[in-house]
Structure formats: structure tokens, C-alpha cells
mmCIF file of C-alpha atoms in Angstrom:
data_model
loop_
_atom_site.group_PDB
_atom_site.id
_atom_site.type_symbol
_atom_site.label_atom_id
_atom_site.label_comp_id
_atom_site.label_asym_id
_atom_site.label_seq_id
_atom_site.Cartn_x
_atom_site.Cartn_y
_atom_site.Cartn_z
ATOM 1 C CA MET A 1 125.996 26.246 212.103
ATOM 2 C CA LYS A 2 127.216 29.218 210.124
ATOM 3 C CA SER A 3 130.646 29.034 211.684
ATOM 4 C CA PHE A 4 130.748 25.230 211.096
ATOM 5 C CA LEU A 5 130.064 25.675 207.367
ATOM 6 C CA GLY A 6 132.565 28.517 207.227
ATOM 7 C CA GLU A 7 135.334 26.360 208.640
ATOM 8 C CA TYR A 8 134.515 23.006 207.029
ATOM 9 C CA GLY A 9 132.479 24.010 203.959
ATOM 10 C CA LYS A 10 135.390 23.770 201.525
ATOM 11 C CA ILE A 11 136.396 20.366 202.829
ATOM 12 C CA ILE A 12 132.827 19.062 202.482
ATOM 13 C CA ILE A 13 132.549 20.328 198.875
ATOM 14 C CA LEU A 14 135.952 18.865 197.931
ATOM 15 C CA THR A 15 134.969 15.528 199.513
ATOM 16 C CA PHE A 16 131.825 15.295 197.388
ATOM 17 C CA ALA A 17 133.837 16.241 194.268
ATOM 18 C CA LEU A 18 136.464 13.593 195.079
ATOM 19 C CA ILE A 19 133.791 10.915 195.584
ATOM 20 C CA GLY A 20 132.312 11.814 192.169
ATOM 21 C CA ILE A 21 135.697 11.620 190.442
ATOM 22 C CA LEU A 22 136.562 8.282 192.072
ATOM 23 C CA ALA A 23 133.172 6.866 191.102
ATOM 24 C CA PHE A 24 133.750 7.946 187.492
ATOM 25 C CA VAL A 25 137.268 6.510 187.300
ATOM 26 C CA PHE A 26 136.690 3.193 189.094
ATOM 27 C CA GLY A 27 133.025 2.516 188.260
ATOM 28 C CA ASN A 28 132.070 -0.499 186.084
ATOM 29 C CA GLY A 29 129.146 0.973 184.131
ATOM 30 C CA ASP A 30 129.329 1.923 180.451
ATOM 31 C CA GLU A 31 129.190 5.607 181.404
ATOM 32 C CA GLN A 32 132.278 5.389 183.661
ATOM 33 C CA LEU A 33 135.888 5.600 182.466
ATOM 34 C CA ILE A 34 136.664 1.855 182.487
ATOM 35 C CA GLY A 35 133.446 1.077 180.591
ATOM 36 C CA MET A 36 134.258 3.771 178.003
ATOM 37 C CA LEU A 37 137.764 2.350 177.529
ATOM 38 C CA ARG A 38 136.333 -1.175 177.062
ATOM 39 C CA LYS A 39 134.045 0.076 174.279
ATOM 40 C CA ALA A 40 136.768 2.069 172.482
ATOM 41 C CA GLU A 41 137.923 0.532 169.221
ATOM 42 C CA PRO A 42 140.681 1.626 166.845
ATOM 43 C CA LYS A 43 139.475 3.262 163.664
ATOM 44 C CA ALA A 44 141.355 3.850 160.434
ATOM 45 C CA THR A 45 141.232 7.453 159.304
ATOM 46 C CA VAL A 46 142.620 6.832 155.821
ATOM 47 C CA GLU A 47 140.268 3.921 155.162
ATOM 48 C CA HIS A 48 141.281 1.911 152.100
ATOM 49 C CA GLN A 49 143.122 4.591 150.141
ATOM 50 C CA ASP A 50 146.535 3.615 148.854
ATOM 51 C CA ASN A 51 149.120 6.372 148.406
ATOM 52 C CA SER A 52 151.725 4.283 146.608
ATOM 53 C CA GLY A 53 150.793 5.842 143.249
ATOM 54 C CA ILE A 54 151.456 9.340 144.551
ATOM 55 C CA VAL A 55 154.726 8.267 146.182
ATOM 56 C CA GLY A 56 155.838 6.579 142.961
ATOM 57 C CA ASN A 57 154.967 9.699 140.988
ATOM 58 C CA ILE A 58 157.054 11.887 143.307
ATOM 59 C CA THR A 59 160.088 9.593 143.377
ATOM 60 C CA SER A 60 160.132 9.029 139.615
ATOM 61 C CA ARG A 61 160.024 12.766 138.827
ATOM 62 C CA GLU A 62 163.327 14.037 137.506
ATOM 63 C CA SER A 63 165.228 16.754 139.315
ATOM 64 C CA PRO A 64 165.431 20.153 137.600
ATOM 65 C CA ILE A 65 167.678 20.373 134.536
ATOM 66 C CA LEU A 66 170.315 23.069 134.979
ATOM 67 C CA THR A 67 172.133 24.399 131.900
ATOM 68 C CA ILE A 68 175.129 26.704 132.287
ATOM 69 C CA GLU A 69 177.013 28.210 129.366
ATOM 70 C CA LYS A 70 180.782 27.783 129.698
ATOM 71 C CA ARG A 71 182.470 31.178 129.464
ATOM 72 C CA THR A 72 185.865 32.802 129.817
ATOM 73 C CA PHE A 73 186.065 36.063 131.742
ATOM 74 C CA LEU A 74 188.350 38.962 131.055
ATOM 75 C CA ALA A 75 189.917 40.334 134.219
ATOM 76 C CA GLY A 76 188.648 43.793 135.177
ATOM 77 C CA ARG A 77 185.398 43.613 133.175
ATOM 78 C CA THR A 78 181.911 43.479 134.715
ATOM 79 C CA TYR A 79 179.765 40.337 134.335
ATOM 80 C CA ASN A 80 176.376 39.101 135.466
ATOM 81 C CA LEU A 81 177.027 35.593 136.788
ATOM 82 C CA LEU A 82 173.457 34.514 135.995
ATOM 83 C CA ASP A 83 173.794 35.278 132.265
ATOM 84 C CA GLY A 84 173.935 32.074 130.243
ATOM 85 C CA THR A 85 172.134 30.012 132.890
ATOM 86 C CA GLU A 86 168.796 28.262 132.558
ATOM 87 C CA ALA A 87 166.824 25.789 134.637
ATOM 88 C CA ARG A 88 163.686 23.836 133.772
ATOM 89 C CA ASN A 89 161.620 21.324 135.670
ATOM 90 C CA ALA A 90 160.350 18.009 134.293
ATOM 91 C CA ASP A 91 157.290 19.797 132.838
ATOM 92 C CA GLY A 92 159.506 22.220 130.896
ATOM 93 C CA GLN A 93 158.689 25.251 133.053
ATOM 94 C CA TYR A 94 161.480 27.699 133.810
ATOM 95 C CA LEU A 95 162.871 27.802 137.330
ATOM 96 C CA PRO A 96 164.994 30.481 138.989
ATOM 97 C CA VAL A 97 168.732 29.825 139.111
ATOM 98 C CA GLN A 98 170.636 30.688 142.278
ATOM 99 C CA ILE A 99 174.298 30.883 143.133
ATOM 100 C CA GLU A 100 175.148 28.810 146.190
ATOM 101 C CA LYS A 101 178.891 29.349 146.429
ATOM 102 C CA ILE A 102 181.735 31.295 144.780
ATOM 103 C CA VAL A 103 185.370 30.351 145.410
ATOM 104 C CA ASN A 104 188.115 32.713 144.216
ATOM 105 C CA PRO A 105 191.543 31.720 142.783
ATOM 106 C CA GLU A 106 193.052 31.790 146.311
ATOM 107 C CA ASN A 107 190.538 29.037 147.260
ATOM 108 C CA GLU A 108 188.562 31.345 149.577
ATOM 109 C CA GLU A 109 184.780 31.479 149.587
ATOM 110 C CA ILE A 110 183.647 34.972 148.575
ATOM 111 C CA THR A 111 179.912 34.358 148.062
ATOM 112 C CA GLU A 112 178.754 36.982 150.581
ATOM 113 C CA MET A 113 181.080 39.684 149.222
ATOM 114 C CA VAL A 114 180.215 39.389 145.517
ATOM 115 C CA ASP A 115 177.556 41.370 143.673
ATOM 116 C CA ILE A 116 176.260 38.651 141.349
ATOM 117 C CA GLN A 117 175.026 41.086 138.690
ATOM 118 C CA ASN A 118 178.184 43.222 138.741
ATOM 119 C CA PHE A 119 180.987 40.701 139.194
ATOM 120 C CA VAL A 120 184.510 41.959 138.377
ATOM 121 C CA PRO A 121 186.978 39.039 138.324
ATOM 122 C CA LYS A 122 190.722 39.093 138.868
ATOM 123 C CA CYS A 123 193.036 36.719 136.988
ATOM 124 C CA GLY A 124 192.630 33.072 137.918
ATOM 125 C CA ALA A 125 190.063 30.282 138.128
ATOM 126 C CA TYR A 126 186.739 30.763 139.932
ATOM 127 C CA GLN A 127 184.561 27.859 141.092
ATOM 128 C CA ILE A 128 180.884 28.832 141.037
ATOM 129 C CA THR A 129 178.168 26.487 142.316
ATOM 130 C CA TYR A 130 174.745 27.057 140.747
ATOM 131 C CA SER A 131 171.477 25.494 141.884
ATOM 132 C CA ALA A 132 167.862 25.186 140.794
ATOM 133 C CA GLU A 133 165.070 23.965 143.037
ATOM 134 C CA GLU A 134 161.403 23.106 142.663
ATOM 135 C CA THR A 135 158.751 21.911 145.085
ATOM 136 C CA TYR A 136 156.683 19.102 143.607
ATOM 137 C CA MET A 137 153.799 17.826 145.717
ATOM 138 C CA THR A 138 155.472 19.136 148.919
ATOM 139 C CA VAL A 139 158.821 17.479 148.076
ATOM 140 C CA LYS A 140 161.814 19.646 147.173
ATOM 141 C CA LYS A 141 163.877 18.547 144.182
ATOM 142 C CA LYS A 142 167.226 20.310 143.803
ATOM 143 C CA THR A 143 170.037 20.221 141.262
ATOM 144 C CA GLU A 144 173.490 21.705 141.842
ATOM 145 C CA LYS A 145 176.374 22.145 139.400
ATOM 146 C CA THR A 146 179.854 23.524 140.067
ATOM 147 C CA ILE A 147 181.531 25.163 137.078
ATOM 148 C CA VAL A 148 185.089 26.481 136.857
ATOM 149 C CA PHE A 149 185.433 29.797 135.025
ATOM 150 C CA VAL A 150 188.829 31.189 134.051
ATOM 151 C CA ALA A 151 189.567 34.905 134.068
ATOM 152 C CA ASP A 152 192.485 36.100 131.902
#
């Protein structure tokens, strides 16, 4: 008997487990899978709340206002490219101004090579793209402006 259970014990246990699983899956009672699926009903998780007011508030909000003072550079002098810039959101709060792109007179992008606070221009026209961004109710609002500065 001991050797019989040793050889076939696992098969007997797995057979009982399989019969239990099949009875659960294909049974017709309310406690079996098919009965549970018959009783399941869809439920709304948001209920009757309407989010159109919030969506309208987000879409009607103005993007940040970016003001950049037009300047002329003198070649060889040092400038801070963020001087004369200002950004405000629709509530009037100040936002940080960033420089997205700088293009030199040879029409090459030099953004990565320039120290923004210690910029020394050569003669020619520089295209500088400024941006200001705010996150309002998880939505990002961004304004970009490209200004051409001349260095003499």
C-alpha cells in the first residue's frame, strides 16, 4: 500500500484537484464561475459627476505671456541672454524663462556650446528661441518666441 501511494499518490491528488477546478468552472450554481458571471453587472465608478466644467476651464486658460526686450549686442562684450525677459501665467505669477535654441550668423545651432549667462557674440544676427511653460491642472501650457538679435 505504501509503495502504491508512493507511485500514484501525486496522480490521485492532481485528479481530485482537477475535478474540483472543472466543477467550479462548469458548474451551474451561483457559487460557480458561470453563476458568478451571470450575476456580474457593470458599475459606473464616476457616478453622475460631469467633468466638462474642468475641461472647459483648462482649455480656456491662456498660455503663458512671454515678454522679451529687443536689444542690440556689441560684438566681443559679455551678455546674459535671460536679461530683459519675463514670463507670467494667466494668474499673473512669474514663470521661469528658458532658452530652447540659439542659431548663430552662419545658421548653425550652438545651443549646447553657449554659456547663457556669459554670452559673447560675434558680428551678425543671432536667432534665439525663448520659452515659458506652466502646468495647470496636469496640463502643460507652453509659449515659445523666436527673436533675432543683431551684434555689431
